[in-house]
Coordinates of C-alpha atoms in Angstrom, one line a residue:
Chain A
X12 CA 255.2 -3.3 -143.1
X13 CA 252.7 -2.8 -146.0
X14 CA 248.7 -1.4 -145.6
X15 CA 245.7 -3.9 -145.8
X16 CA 244.2 -5.5 -148.5
X17 CA 241.0 -6.9 -147.8
X18 CA 239.0 -9.1 -149.5
X19 CA 235.3 -8.9 -149.1
X20 CA 233.1 -11.5 -150.4
X21 CA 229.5 -11.1 -151.2
X22 CA 226.8 -13.0 -151.8
X23 CA 223.0 -12.0 -154.0
X24 CA 220.7 -13.9 -151.8
X25 CA 216.6 -13.5 -151.9
X26 CA 215.7 -10.4 -149.8
X27 CA 216.0 -11.0 -146.4
X28 CA 211.9 -9.3 -146.0
X29 CA 210.5 -11.7 -148.7
X30 CA 208.9 -14.6 -147.5
X31 CA 211.1 -17.4 -150.0
X32 CA 208.2 -19.8 -151.2
X33 CA 209.3 -23.5 -152.0
X34 CA 208.6 -24.6 -156.1
X35 CA 205.9 -27.0 -157.2
X36 CA 208.6 -29.7 -157.6
X37 CA 210.2 -29.9 -154.3
X38 CA 213.4 -29.4 -155.6
X39 CA 214.5 -25.7 -154.3
X40 CA 213.1 -22.5 -153.3
X41 CA 211.7 -20.4 -156.3
X42 CA 213.9 -17.6 -157.0
X43 CA 212.2 -16.8 -160.3
X44 CA 211.3 -12.9 -160.5
X45 CA 211.7 -12.5 -156.8
X46 CA 213.4 -9.7 -154.7
X47 CA 217.1 -10.5 -154.6
X48 CA 219.6 -7.9 -152.7
X49 CA 222.7 -8.5 -151.1
X50 CA 223.9 -10.7 -147.9
X51 CA 223.1 -8.3 -145.0
X52 CA 225.7 -9.8 -143.3
X53 CA 227.4 -9.0 -146.3
X54 CA 226.8 -5.4 -146.3
X55 CA 228.3 -4.8 -142.4
X56 CA 231.5 -6.4 -144.4
X57 CA 231.8 -3.5 -146.3
X58 CA 231.0 -1.3 -144.1
X59 CA 233.4 -2.3 -142.0
X60 CA 236.2 -2.2 -145.0
X61 CA 235.4 0.8 -146.1
X62 CA 235.9 2.6 -142.2
X63 CA 239.1 1.1 -141.1
X64 CA 240.0 2.9 -144.5
X65 CA 238.2 6.1 -143.6
X66 CA 238.9 6.2 -139.6
X67 CA 242.7 4.9 -140.6
X68 CA 242.1 2.9 -137.8
X69 CA 244.6 0.5 -139.2
X70 CA 248.3 2.3 -138.6
X71 CA 249.4 1.5 -142.3
X72 CA 246.5 2.3 -143.7
X73 CA 244.0 0.4 -146.4
X74 CA 245.5 -0.3 -150.0
X75 CA 243.1 -1.6 -151.5
X76 CA 239.8 -3.2 -150.6
X77 CA 238.4 -5.8 -153.1
X78 CA 234.7 -7.4 -153.2
X79 CA 234.2 -10.8 -154.9
X80 CA 231.4 -13.1 -156.0
X81 CA 230.6 -16.2 -157.4
X82 CA 227.2 -16.2 -158.7
X83 CA 225.1 -16.1 -161.7
X84 CA 225.3 -13.3 -164.2
X85 CA 222.8 -11.2 -161.9
X86 CA 225.2 -11.2 -158.7
X87 CA 227.0 -8.2 -160.6
X88 CA 224.3 -5.9 -159.3
X89 CA 225.7 -6.5 -155.7
X90 CA 229.2 -6.2 -156.7
X91 CA 228.2 -2.3 -157.9
X92 CA 226.5 -2.1 -154.9
X93 CA 229.5 -3.1 -152.9
X94 CA 231.6 -0.5 -155.0
X95 CA 229.1 2.2 -154.7
X96 CA 229.6 1.7 -150.9
X97 CA 233.5 2.1 -151.2
X98 CA 235.4 -1.3 -152.4
X99 CA 237.5 -0.4 -155.0
X100 CA 236.9 -3.2 -157.9
X101 CA 235.8 -6.7 -158.0
X102 CA 236.2 -9.9 -159.0
X103 CA 233.2 -12.0 -160.5
X104 CA 233.3 -15.7 -160.9
X105 CA 230.6 -16.7 -162.7
X106 CA 228.4 -19.5 -162.6
X107 CA 224.8 -20.7 -164.9
X108 CA 221.6 -19.4 -163.1
X109 CA 220.3 -22.1 -160.6
X110 CA 223.8 -23.4 -160.3
X111 CA 224.9 -23.1 -156.3
X112 CA 228.5 -23.6 -155.2
X113 CA 228.3 -24.7 -151.7
X114 CA 230.9 -23.2 -149.0
X115 CA 233.7 -25.6 -149.5
X116 CA 234.2 -24.6 -153.2
X117 CA 233.1 -20.8 -152.1
X118 CA 236.4 -21.0 -149.7
X119 CA 238.8 -22.6 -152.2
X120 CA 237.9 -20.2 -154.6
X121 CA 238.7 -17.0 -152.2
X122 CA 241.7 -18.8 -151.1
X123 CA 243.0 -18.5 -154.8
X124 CA 241.7 -15.0 -154.9
X125 CA 243.8 -14.3 -151.5
X126 CA 247.2 -16.1 -153.4
X127 CA 246.7 -14.1 -156.2
X128 CA 245.6 -10.7 -154.8
X129 CA 248.1 -11.1 -152.2
X130 CA 245.4 -10.9 -149.6
X131 CA 245.6 -9.9 -146.0
X132 CA 242.1 -9.4 -144.1
X133 CA 238.8 -10.9 -145.3
X134 CA 236.1 -9.7 -143.8
X135 CA 232.9 -11.7 -144.5
X136 CA 228.8 -12.1 -143.5
X137 CA 228.8 -14.8 -140.7
X138 CA 225.9 -16.9 -142.6
X139 CA 224.4 -16.5 -146.0
X140 CA 220.5 -15.6 -145.2
X141 CA 219.5 -18.7 -147.8
X142 CA 221.6 -21.2 -147.0
X143 CA 222.1 -20.6 -143.5
X144 CA 225.4 -22.9 -143.6
X145 CA 227.8 -20.3 -141.4
X146 CA 230.9 -22.2 -142.6
X147 CA 232.6 -20.1 -145.4
X148 CA 234.7 -18.3 -143.4
X149 CA 236.0 -20.6 -141.1
X150 CA 236.8 -23.1 -144.3
X151 CA 238.8 -20.5 -146.0
X152 CA 240.6 -19.9 -142.4
X153 CA 241.6 -24.0 -142.0
X154 CA 242.3 -23.6 -146.1
X155 CA 245.0 -21.0 -145.5
X156 CA 246.3 -21.6 -141.4
X157 CA 245.3 -18.2 -140.9
X158 CA 243.7 -16.6 -137.5
X159 CA 239.8 -16.9 -137.8
X160 CA 237.2 -14.5 -135.3
X161 CA 233.6 -15.3 -135.9
X162 CA 230.3 -13.3 -135.3
X163 CA 232.8 -10.3 -134.5
X164 CA 231.0 -7.0 -132.7
X165 CA 233.4 -5.2 -133.0
X166 CA 236.8 -5.1 -134.3
X167 CA 240.0 -2.9 -133.3
X168 CA 244.4 -3.1 -134.3
X169 CA 247.3 -3.2 -132.7
X170 CA 249.2 0.0 -132.8
X171 CA 252.1 -2.5 -134.5
X172 CA 249.9 -3.4 -137.3
X173 CA 250.2 -7.3 -136.2
X174 CA 247.3 -7.9 -133.9
X175 CA 243.7 -7.2 -134.4
X176 CA 241.2 -7.6 -131.8
X177 CA 237.6 -8.8 -132.3
X178 CA 235.1 -8.8 -129.8
X179 CA 232.9 -12.5 -130.8
X180 CA 228.8 -12.6 -129.9
X181 CA 229.2 -16.3 -128.1
X182 CA 226.1 -17.9 -126.4
X183 CA 225.9 -16.2 -123.6
X184 CA 227.6 -13.3 -124.0
X185 CA 230.8 -11.7 -125.8
X186 CA 235.0 -13.0 -126.2
X187 CA 237.5 -11.1 -126.6
X188 CA 240.1 -12.8 -129.2
X189 CA 243.4 -11.6 -130.6
X190 CA 244.3 -12.6 -133.7
X191 CA 247.4 -12.5 -136.3
X192 CA 247.1 -10.5 -139.4
X193 CA 246.4 -11.9 -142.1
X194 CA 243.5 -12.8 -140.9
X195 CA 240.0 -13.9 -141.3
X196 CA 236.9 -12.4 -140.3
X197 CA 233.3 -13.0 -140.0
X198 CA 230.7 -9.9 -139.3
X199 CA 227.9 -10.3 -137.1
X200 CA 225.0 -7.7 -136.6
X201 CA 225.9 -5.5 -134.2
X202 CA 229.4 -4.3 -135.9
X203 CA 227.8 -1.7 -137.5
X204 CA 225.2 0.1 -139.7
X205 CA 225.8 0.1 -143.4
X206 CA 225.3 3.4 -145.3
X207 CA 223.2 3.9 -148.2
X208 CA 225.0 4.0 -151.2
X209 CA 224.5 7.8 -152.5
X210 CA 223.4 8.8 -156.1
X211 CA 227.4 10.3 -156.9
X212 CA 228.8 7.0 -155.7
X213 CA 226.0 5.1 -157.3
X214 CA 228.0 6.7 -160.4
X215 CA 231.1 6.3 -160.0
X216 CA 231.2 2.6 -158.8
X217 CA 229.7 2.3 -162.6
X218 CA 233.3 3.2 -163.7
X219 CA 235.1 1.0 -161.5
X220 CA 236.3 -2.3 -163.1
X221 CA 234.1 -6.2 -162.1
X222 CA 237.4 -8.9 -163.6
X223 CA 235.2 -12.3 -164.6
X224 CA 237.1 -15.5 -164.0
X225 CA 235.8 -19.4 -164.1
X226 CA 236.5 -21.4 -161.4
X227 CA 238.7 -23.8 -164.2
X228 CA 241.0 -20.1 -164.6
X229 CA 241.6 -20.7 -160.5
X230 CA 242.1 -24.0 -160.6
X231 CA 239.3 -25.1 -158.6
X232 CA 236.8 -27.6 -158.7
X233 CA 233.5 -26.5 -157.2
X234 CA 231.8 -29.9 -157.6
X235 CA 228.7 -30.4 -155.0
X236 CA 229.1 -33.0 -152.3
X237 CA 226.0 -32.5 -151.2
X238 CA 222.5 -33.5 -153.2
X239 CA 219.3 -31.9 -152.6
X240 CA 217.1 -34.5 -152.4
X241 CA 214.0 -32.5 -151.9
X242 CA 212.8 -29.1 -150.4
X243 CA 209.4 -28.6 -148.4
X244 CA 207.9 -26.0 -146.6
X245 CA 207.7 -26.4 -142.9
X246 CA 204.3 -27.8 -141.6
X247 CA 202.2 -24.4 -141.4
X248 CA 201.1 -23.8 -137.3
X249 CA 197.6 -23.2 -136.7
X250 CA 197.0 -19.9 -134.8
X251 CA 194.5 -20.9 -131.8
X252 CA 192.6 -17.7 -131.4
X253 CA 192.6 -14.7 -129.6
X254 CA 190.8 -14.0 -126.1
X255 CA 189.8 -10.7 -124.6
X256 CA 190.7 -11.7 -120.9
X257 CA 193.4 -12.7 -119.0
X258 CA 191.0 -14.1 -116.4
X259 CA 188.3 -16.7 -118.0
X260 CA 187.9 -19.7 -115.7
X261 CA 188.9 -23.0 -117.3
X262 CA 188.7 -26.2 -118.1
X263 CA 192.1 -26.6 -115.5
X264 CA 190.6 -30.1 -113.5
X265 CA 190.6 -32.3 -116.7
X266 CA 194.1 -32.2 -117.1
X267 CA 195.2 -32.7 -113.3
X268 CA 195.9 -36.4 -114.2
X269 CA 198.8 -35.6 -116.6
X270 CA 201.8 -36.8 -115.4
X271 CA 203.8 -35.0 -117.5
X272 CA 204.4 -31.7 -115.4
X273 CA 205.5 -29.2 -117.7
X274 CA 203.2 -30.0 -120.1
X275 CA 200.4 -29.3 -117.6
X276 CA 202.2 -26.2 -116.6
X277 CA 202.4 -24.8 -119.8
X278 CA 198.5 -26.0 -120.1
X279 CA 197.7 -24.1 -117.0
X280 CA 198.8 -21.0 -118.3
X281 CA 197.7 -21.1 -121.5
X282 CA 193.9 -21.9 -119.5
X283 CA 194.3 -19.2 -117.3
X284 CA 194.9 -16.7 -120.4
X285 CA 192.2 -18.8 -122.8
X286 CA 188.4 -19.8 -122.8
X287 CA 187.1 -22.9 -122.6
X288 CA 186.6 -23.4 -126.4
X289 CA 190.0 -23.2 -127.1
X290 CA 190.8 -26.5 -125.0
X291 CA 189.5 -28.4 -128.1
X292 CA 192.7 -27.1 -130.4
X293 CA 195.3 -27.4 -127.2
X294 CA 194.3 -30.9 -126.4
X295 CA 194.6 -32.1 -130.2
X296 CA 198.2 -30.5 -130.0
X297 CA 199.6 -32.9 -127.4
Chain B
X26 CA 220.9 -52.1 -134.1
X27 CA 222.4 -55.0 -135.8
X28 CA 220.0 -55.0 -139.2
X29 CA 220.8 -51.4 -139.3
X30 CA 224.4 -51.7 -139.3
X31 CA 224.0 -54.4 -142.0
X32 CA 222.2 -51.7 -143.8
X33 CA 224.7 -49.5 -144.0
X34 CA 227.3 -51.9 -144.8
X35 CA 225.1 -52.3 -148.1
X36 CA 225.2 -49.1 -148.8
X37 CA 228.4 -48.1 -148.1
X38 CA 228.9 -50.9 -150.6
X39 CA 226.8 -49.9 -153.3
X40 CA 228.1 -46.8 -153.1
X41 CA 231.5 -47.8 -153.6
X42 CA 230.7 -49.8 -156.6
X43 CA 229.0 -46.5 -157.8
X44 CA 231.6 -44.4 -157.3
X45 CA 234.4 -45.9 -157.4
X46 CA 233.7 -49.3 -160.1
X47 CA 237.1 -49.0 -161.3
X48 CA 238.8 -49.7 -158.2
X49 CA 240.6 -53.2 -157.4
X50 CA 238.5 -55.8 -155.2
X51 CA 240.5 -55.2 -152.4
X52 CA 239.6 -51.6 -152.0
X53 CA 235.7 -51.8 -151.8
X54 CA 236.1 -54.9 -149.6
X55 CA 238.5 -52.8 -146.9
X56 CA 235.5 -50.3 -147.3
X57 CA 232.8 -53.1 -146.6
X58 CA 235.0 -53.7 -143.0
X59 CA 234.4 -49.8 -142.2
X60 CA 231.5 -49.7 -140.2
X61 CA 229.5 -46.8 -139.0
X62 CA 231.3 -45.0 -136.1
X63 CA 230.5 -41.8 -134.9
X64 CA 232.2 -39.0 -133.0
X65 CA 230.6 -36.7 -130.8
X66 CA 232.6 -33.6 -130.0
X67 CA 231.8 -32.8 -126.4
X68 CA 232.2 -29.2 -125.2
X69 CA 233.5 -28.1 -121.2
X70 CA 234.4 -24.8 -119.3
X71 CA 236.2 -24.3 -116.7
X72 CA 236.0 -28.2 -115.9
X73 CA 232.5 -29.0 -116.3
X74 CA 230.9 -30.9 -119.2
X75 CA 228.5 -28.9 -121.1
X76 CA 225.0 -31.2 -120.8
X77 CA 223.6 -29.0 -123.5
X78 CA 226.7 -31.0 -126.1
X79 CA 225.2 -34.2 -125.5
X80 CA 222.3 -33.6 -128.1
X81 CA 225.4 -34.6 -130.2
X82 CA 225.4 -38.4 -128.9
X83 CA 221.7 -38.6 -129.4
X84 CA 222.6 -38.0 -132.7
X85 CA 225.0 -40.4 -132.8
X86 CA 222.6 -42.8 -131.5
X87 CA 220.1 -42.1 -134.6
X88 CA 222.5 -43.3 -136.6
X89 CA 223.8 -46.4 -134.8
X90 CA 227.2 -48.1 -134.9
X91 CA 229.6 -47.2 -132.0
X92 CA 229.7 -44.2 -130.8
X93 CA 233.0 -42.3 -129.0
X94 CA 232.8 -38.8 -127.8
X95 CA 235.8 -36.5 -127.6
X96 CA 236.8 -34.0 -124.8
X97 CA 239.9 -31.3 -124.4
X98 CA 241.1 -28.7 -122.1
X99 CA 243.3 -28.8 -119.0
X100 CA 242.2 -30.9 -116.0
X101 CA 240.0 -33.2 -118.2
X102 CA 239.9 -36.2 -115.9
X103 CA 237.0 -35.4 -113.9
X104 CA 235.2 -34.0 -117.1
X105 CA 235.9 -37.1 -119.0
X106 CA 234.9 -39.5 -116.0
X107 CA 231.2 -37.3 -115.7
X108 CA 230.9 -37.7 -119.8
X109 CA 232.2 -42.0 -119.5
X110 CA 228.6 -42.6 -117.4
X111 CA 226.6 -40.9 -120.1
X112 CA 224.2 -43.4 -121.3
X113 CA 225.4 -44.5 -124.6
X114 CA 229.3 -43.8 -125.4
X115 CA 231.4 -46.4 -125.7
X116 CA 234.7 -45.1 -125.7
X117 CA 236.0 -41.2 -124.2
X118 CA 239.2 -40.1 -126.0
X119 CA 240.3 -36.7 -123.6
X120 CA 243.2 -34.9 -124.3
X121 CA 244.7 -33.0 -121.3
X122 CA 245.7 -29.6 -122.3
X123 CA 244.8 -26.3 -121.0
X124 CA 245.7 -24.8 -124.7
X125 CA 242.4 -26.4 -125.7
X126 CA 240.2 -24.7 -122.3
X127 CA 239.3 -21.8 -124.6
X128 CA 238.3 -24.0 -127.8
X129 CA 240.6 -21.6 -129.9
X130 CA 239.5 -23.1 -133.5
X131 CA 243.6 -22.3 -134.6
X132 CA 244.8 -25.5 -132.4
X133 CA 241.5 -27.0 -131.7
X134 CA 240.9 -27.6 -135.5
X135 CA 244.2 -29.5 -136.0
X136 CA 244.0 -31.4 -132.8
X137 CA 240.3 -32.6 -133.7
X138 CA 241.4 -33.8 -137.2
X139 CA 244.4 -36.0 -136.0
X140 CA 242.2 -37.5 -133.8
X141 CA 239.7 -38.2 -136.4
X142 CA 241.9 -39.8 -138.9
X143 CA 243.0 -42.2 -135.8
X144 CA 240.3 -43.3 -135.6
X145 CA 238.8 -43.4 -139.0
X146 CA 235.7 -42.3 -137.3
X147 CA 232.7 -41.6 -140.1
X148 CA 230.5 -39.5 -138.3
X149 CA 231.4 -36.3 -136.7
X150 CA 228.9 -34.7 -134.5
X151 CA 229.2 -31.1 -132.8
X152 CA 226.1 -29.1 -131.2
X153 CA 225.4 -25.9 -133.7
X154 CA 226.2 -24.1 -130.8
X155 CA 229.1 -20.9 -131.0
X156 CA 231.7 -22.9 -130.3
X157 CA 231.2 -25.7 -132.5
X158 CA 230.3 -22.9 -135.2
X159 CA 233.5 -21.6 -134.9
X160 CA 235.1 -25.0 -135.0
X161 CA 234.0 -27.6 -137.5
X162 CA 233.7 -25.8 -140.5
X163 CA 237.6 -25.3 -140.5
X164 CA 237.6 -28.8 -139.5
X165 CA 235.8 -30.0 -142.3
X166 CA 238.3 -27.6 -145.0
X167 CA 240.9 -29.4 -143.1
X168 CA 239.8 -32.9 -144.3
X169 CA 238.0 -31.8 -147.5
X170 CA 234.4 -31.9 -146.4
X171 CA 231.5 -29.9 -147.3
X172 CA 230.1 -30.1 -143.8
X173 CA 226.3 -30.2 -143.0
X174 CA 225.4 -27.6 -141.0
X175 CA 222.1 -27.4 -138.4
X176 CA 220.5 -30.5 -138.9
X177 CA 217.5 -31.4 -137.0
X178 CA 216.8 -34.8 -138.5
X179 CA 218.7 -38.2 -139.5
X180 CA 217.1 -39.9 -142.4
X181 CA 220.2 -42.7 -142.7
X182 CA 223.8 -42.2 -142.2
X183 CA 224.2 -40.1 -145.4
X184 CA 221.2 -38.0 -145.5
X185 CA 220.0 -35.6 -143.5
X186 CA 217.9 -32.6 -142.5
X187 CA 218.2 -29.3 -142.2
X188 CA 215.8 -25.9 -142.3
X189 CA 217.6 -23.0 -144.7
X190 CA 215.8 -19.7 -145.5
X191 CA 215.3 -18.7 -142.2
X192 CA 213.0 -22.2 -141.3
X193 CA 211.0 -21.1 -144.1
X194 CA 211.7 -24.3 -146.0
X195 CA 213.3 -27.8 -145.2
X196 CA 215.5 -29.6 -146.8
X197 CA 216.9 -32.8 -147.4
X198 CA 220.3 -33.3 -148.3
X199 CA 222.8 -36.2 -149.1
X200 CA 226.1 -36.1 -148.7
X201 CA 228.7 -37.6 -151.0
X202 CA 231.5 -37.1 -148.5
X203 CA 232.8 -40.3 -147.2
X204 CA 233.2 -38.3 -143.6
X205 CA 230.4 -36.8 -142.8
X206 CA 230.8 -33.4 -140.7
X207 CA 227.6 -32.6 -138.9
X208 CA 226.3 -30.0 -136.4
X209 CA 223.1 -30.0 -134.5
X210 CA 220.6 -28.2 -133.5
X211 CA 220.3 -28.8 -130.0
X212 CA 216.3 -28.3 -130.3
X213 CA 216.1 -31.2 -132.5
X214 CA 218.6 -33.8 -130.0
X215 CA 217.6 -34.0 -126.7
X216 CA 220.8 -34.4 -124.2
X217 CA 221.8 -37.5 -123.8
X218 CA 221.2 -39.4 -120.1
X219 CA 224.0 -38.1 -117.7
X220 CA 223.9 -41.5 -116.4
X221 CA 223.9 -45.4 -116.5
X222 CA 226.6 -45.4 -119.0
X223 CA 230.5 -47.1 -118.9
X224 CA 232.7 -45.8 -120.8
X225 CA 236.4 -46.6 -120.8
X226 CA 238.7 -43.6 -121.2
X227 CA 241.6 -43.2 -123.5
X228 CA 244.4 -40.5 -124.2
X229 CA 243.7 -38.9 -127.5
X230 CA 246.8 -37.6 -129.8
X231 CA 247.5 -34.3 -129.3
X232 CA 249.7 -32.6 -132.0
X233 CA 250.5 -28.8 -129.7
X234 CA 249.7 -27.1 -132.8
X235 CA 250.3 -23.7 -132.0
X236 CA 247.6 -21.3 -131.6
X237 CA 248.0 -18.6 -133.4
X238 CA 244.9 -16.0 -131.6
X239 CA 244.9 -16.2 -128.2
X240 CA 241.9 -15.3 -126.1
X241 CA 241.6 -12.7 -124.5
X242 CA 238.4 -12.2 -121.8
X243 CA 235.2 -12.8 -121.9
X244 CA 232.1 -11.1 -120.4
X245 CA 228.8 -13.5 -120.4
X246 CA 225.4 -12.4 -119.0
X247 CA 224.9 -13.8 -115.5
X248 CA 221.1 -15.2 -114.9
X249 CA 219.8 -17.7 -112.2
X250 CA 217.4 -18.3 -114.7
X251 CA 217.6 -21.4 -116.8
X252 CA 219.7 -21.0 -119.8
X253 CA 217.7 -19.7 -123.1
X254 CA 218.9 -22.2 -125.4
X255 CA 217.5 -25.0 -123.9
X256 CA 214.7 -24.3 -121.5
X257 CA 211.5 -25.8 -121.2
X258 CA 209.5 -22.4 -120.9
X259 CA 210.5 -18.8 -122.4
X260 CA 209.3 -16.0 -121.9
X261 CA 210.2 -13.3 -124.5
X262 CA 209.9 -9.7 -125.0
X263 CA 209.5 -7.1 -127.5
X264 CA 209.6 -3.5 -128.8
X265 CA 206.4 -3.1 -127.4
X266 CA 207.9 -3.3 -123.6
X267 CA 209.4 0.6 -125.0
X268 CA 212.3 0.7 -122.2
X269 CA 214.9 -1.3 -120.4
X270 CA 213.4 -0.6 -117.6
X271 CA 210.1 -1.5 -118.3
X272 CA 211.5 -4.7 -119.7
X273 CA 212.7 -5.7 -116.1
X274 CA 209.8 -4.6 -114.6
X275 CA 207.0 -6.4 -116.9
X276 CA 209.2 -9.1 -118.3
X277 CA 210.9 -10.1 -115.0
X278 CA 208.7 -11.3 -112.4
X279 CA 206.7 -13.3 -115.2
X280 CA 209.3 -15.5 -116.2
X281 CA 210.1 -16.3 -112.1
X282 CA 206.4 -16.7 -111.4
X283 CA 206.8 -19.5 -114.7
X284 CA 210.3 -20.4 -114.0
X285 CA 211.2 -19.8 -117.6
X286 CA 214.2 -18.4 -118.9
X287 CA 214.0 -14.8 -120.5
X288 CA 214.4 -14.1 -124.2
X289 CA 213.9 -10.8 -126.4
X290 CA 213.2 -9.7 -130.1
X291 CA 216.1 -7.9 -132.4
X292 CA 214.2 -5.2 -132.2
X293 CA 214.2 -4.9 -128.5
X294 CA 217.8 -6.0 -128.4
X295 CA 219.0 -3.4 -130.5
X296 CA 216.5 -1.0 -128.7
X297 CA 219.2 -1.6 -125.9
X298 CA 215.9 -3.1 -123.4
X299 CA 217.5 -6.2 -123.2
X300 CA 221.1 -8.1 -123.2
X301 CA 222.2 -9.8 -126.8
X302 CA 222.7 -12.9 -125.7
X303 CA 218.7 -13.4 -125.3
X304 CA 217.6 -12.6 -128.8
X305 CA 215.4 -15.7 -130.5
X306 CA 215.4 -15.4 -134.3
X307 CA 217.3 -16.4 -137.1
X308 CA 220.3 -14.8 -135.8
X309 CA 220.2 -15.0 -132.3
X310 CA 219.3 -18.3 -130.5
X311 CA 216.5 -21.2 -131.9
X312 CA 214.8 -22.1 -129.2
X313 CA 211.9 -25.3 -128.9
X314 CA 210.6 -25.0 -125.5
X315 CA 207.1 -26.4 -124.3
X316 CA 205.7 -23.0 -123.5
X317 CA 206.8 -20.2 -125.6
X318 CA 205.2 -17.0 -123.8
X319 CA 205.9 -13.5 -126.1
X320 CA 204.5 -9.9 -125.6
X321 CA 204.8 -6.6 -127.5
X322 CA 206.5 -8.8 -130.3
X323 CA 205.1 -8.7 -133.8
X324 CA 206.0 -11.7 -135.0
X325 CA 208.9 -11.1 -138.1
X326 CA 209.7 -14.1 -140.4
X327 CA 213.6 -13.6 -138.8
X328 CA 212.0 -13.8 -135.3
X329 CA 209.4 -16.7 -136.2
X330 CA 212.6 -18.9 -137.3
X331 CA 213.8 -19.0 -133.5
X332 CA 210.5 -20.2 -131.7
X333 CA 207.8 -21.6 -134.6
X334 CA 209.0 -25.0 -133.2
X335 CA 207.8 -24.5 -130.0
X336 CA 205.3 -26.9 -128.5
X337 CA 202.9 -24.2 -127.2
X338 CA 203.3 -20.5 -128.2
X339 CA 201.3 -17.7 -126.8
X340 CA 201.1 -14.3 -127.6
X341 CA 200.0 -10.8 -126.3
X342 CA 199.7 -8.2 -128.3
X343 CA 197.9 -5.3 -128.5
X344 CA 197.5 -5.4 -132.4
X345 CA 195.5 -7.7 -133.4
X346 CA 196.6 -7.8 -136.7
X347 CA 200.5 -9.3 -135.6
X348 CA 201.7 -11.6 -137.5
X349 CA 202.6 -13.2 -134.5
X350 CA 198.7 -14.0 -133.5
X351 CA 199.3 -16.6 -136.9
X352 CA 201.3 -18.8 -135.4
X353 CA 200.3 -19.0 -131.8
X354 CA 198.1 -21.3 -130.0
X355 CA 196.9 -18.7 -127.7
X356 CA 196.5 -15.3 -128.5
X357 CA 195.5 -11.9 -125.7
X358 CA 194.8 -8.9 -127.7
X359 CA 195.5 -6.4 -125.2
X360 CA 198.4 -4.0 -123.7
X361 CA 200.6 -6.1 -122.4
X362 CA 201.5 -3.6 -119.3
X363 CA 198.5 -4.2 -118.2
X364 CA 197.7 -8.0 -119.0
X365 CA 201.1 -8.9 -118.5
X366 CA 201.1 -8.2 -114.7
X367 CA 197.6 -9.9 -114.1
X368 CA 199.0 -12.5 -115.4
X369 CA 202.1 -12.8 -112.9
X370 CA 199.6 -12.4 -109.9
X371 CA 197.6 -15.5 -111.5
X372 CA 200.1 -17.5 -111.5
X373 CA 201.6 -16.4 -108.4
X374 CA 198.4 -17.4 -106.9

C-alpha cells in the first residue's frame, strides 16, 4: 500500500473581511483593486494535509501534496501561499481575468488531474465564500465514483491504511462516517487552525514548482451552463434606532387586534424594549 | 396554471430552436411535449417525514407543472403515506430499503439518478440542508448538470435568484441545462401544507448500488426548544456572554420566556459557549424568523449573512457603535447582564 497522494484545490477570492460591492452595470461584484486572498476553507484543507504528513497519522505516510487552482494569472499568489504552508508543488489552470469556471467545470478539471497524478485523497473547502455554491467536492466524488465526506471537523485513519473516519458537521450536531480510500473530503471551519507561513518557508516556496496547463490540455470543456443575468445589492435594512431603557411603556394596545399572534408577540417584545416613537418604523414594516 | 404551462412549452420550444437549430423537426416536437415536471426530494429520519423538506414542494408549486415527491429508507410506507397528504403533490415515488436510511450520497445519488432518468423530470428540488448539500451536487455531476445552490427566488422555469458573497449580493442566473437541479433556502420557501393532498404512491426503481462508505454514529444536540432553522423567534448570544455558564444562565431563560430557538455567533461557538449546531451565519445556519433578538453580538458580515432576512431584528449591546445597530430595527444600548434578565422578567409578566 502506497502513501497518500493528496490534491488540494484552492481558490482566490475576495478577502473575507472585505464587504463586496456590486458594480455599476449590475453584472458582477467589483473585483478590481479589491484585496483577494485564499478562500478560508481552502487554508484548512492545506493545513490538514500538512498535519497528516507531520503527525504521521496515515500509516503509510504522505508522498505528495499538490495544490491546484483554476483562475486568473494572479491566482499564482495563493498557490505560493499554499506551498509556503507546506504543499510540495502546484498546478495552475490559467483562465482570463474575469472568467469564472463553474463547480462542474472545476470538478472535471480536478478529475483529470486526479487521474494524471494518481491522487488518492482530495481535500477541498466546503464552499468558496464568493459563489457560496458548496458543490465542487461532491461533484468530483461523483465523477470519480469515490467515497465522500462533507463538512469535516475531524479526519483520522484506520490502522490498515484503507479506511478514513470523518466526523462531519450536520444540521443539529455531528455525524461520523467511514469512507474508503481513495476519497474526497471537504473541510469545515472547526477542522483545524491554519498556520501562518513563516518567512523562511515563503522564501522556500518560491523555488517550488508551479505547472501551468490549460483546460484544453486536460481535455475538459469548461463552458458555462449558467448565465448571470444580473447582480444586485440586497435591499438595505434600515436601522430603527436605539433606546435607553428596557422599561418604556408602549403603544401595545393599538396592536391588540392583530390576528397574527406571532407578529403581535414580536411587536410586544419590541415595544417592551422600545420607545413609542419607534412604533412608526415598526408599523411601516408590517 | 394552464397559461403558465403553455408559456413554458413555448419557452422550451424557443430554447430548442436556438440551441439545436440543426436537429430534425421530430426532435424539437418531442421536446415540445416535454412539459414541466418537478421532483421534490423529501427527507426522513427514523421513519418520520422531515417537514422542513416540504419547502421543496412549495418551490415546485411556484414553478408550476406536475409535482412528484421522492422518499427512500427502511420502513418507508408510513412516511410515504404522510407525504401523500401534503398539499400539491400528485405522486410519491418511494423506495423501501434500509440502505438509504442515513442518506449516504454514495448509494443515494445513484438511486436518485435512476429515478430521475425514469421519470424524465425537468426540475429536481431539494433543501439546502446537510442532506441536500451533500447529495445533490453528486447527483448533478452524474447527470452532467450545473446545480443551482441555495436559491431564494424563482423567476421562471430556468431563471433563479440566489445570494452570493455571504448575502452581500443577489445574483439572477439562467440555466441552459435541460434538467435543473436546485437546492432551496428553507427560509425563502416555507413548508407546503401537510394536509389536504391525496397523492398516489408508487414504488421507485432501486439500483441497489453498494455504498463505499458507512455510517458510524451521530451525536445530535438534544433540545426541547424549536428548531433553529425554522423557528419563528430566535434569541442569539455572542462573545459578550463571556462564558458557557453565563450563556446558559442569561440566554436560555429568555428563549424559554419567548418560546424561541437559541442561536449563537461564531465567536460564541468557537469559545465553547454554545454548541456548533447553534451557529447562525454564512458558515452556520441561515435563519429568517419573525423576530431575531441578539445580545452581545457585534454584527460581523458573516453573522449578518445568516440573519438579516429576519422580519424584526432587535439587538442589545453595550457598544453603541456596534455594526449590529445598523441593521437592528430596535437596538438597546446597555449591559446585557442587566438588560436581558430584566427583559426576561417583563416577558414573563
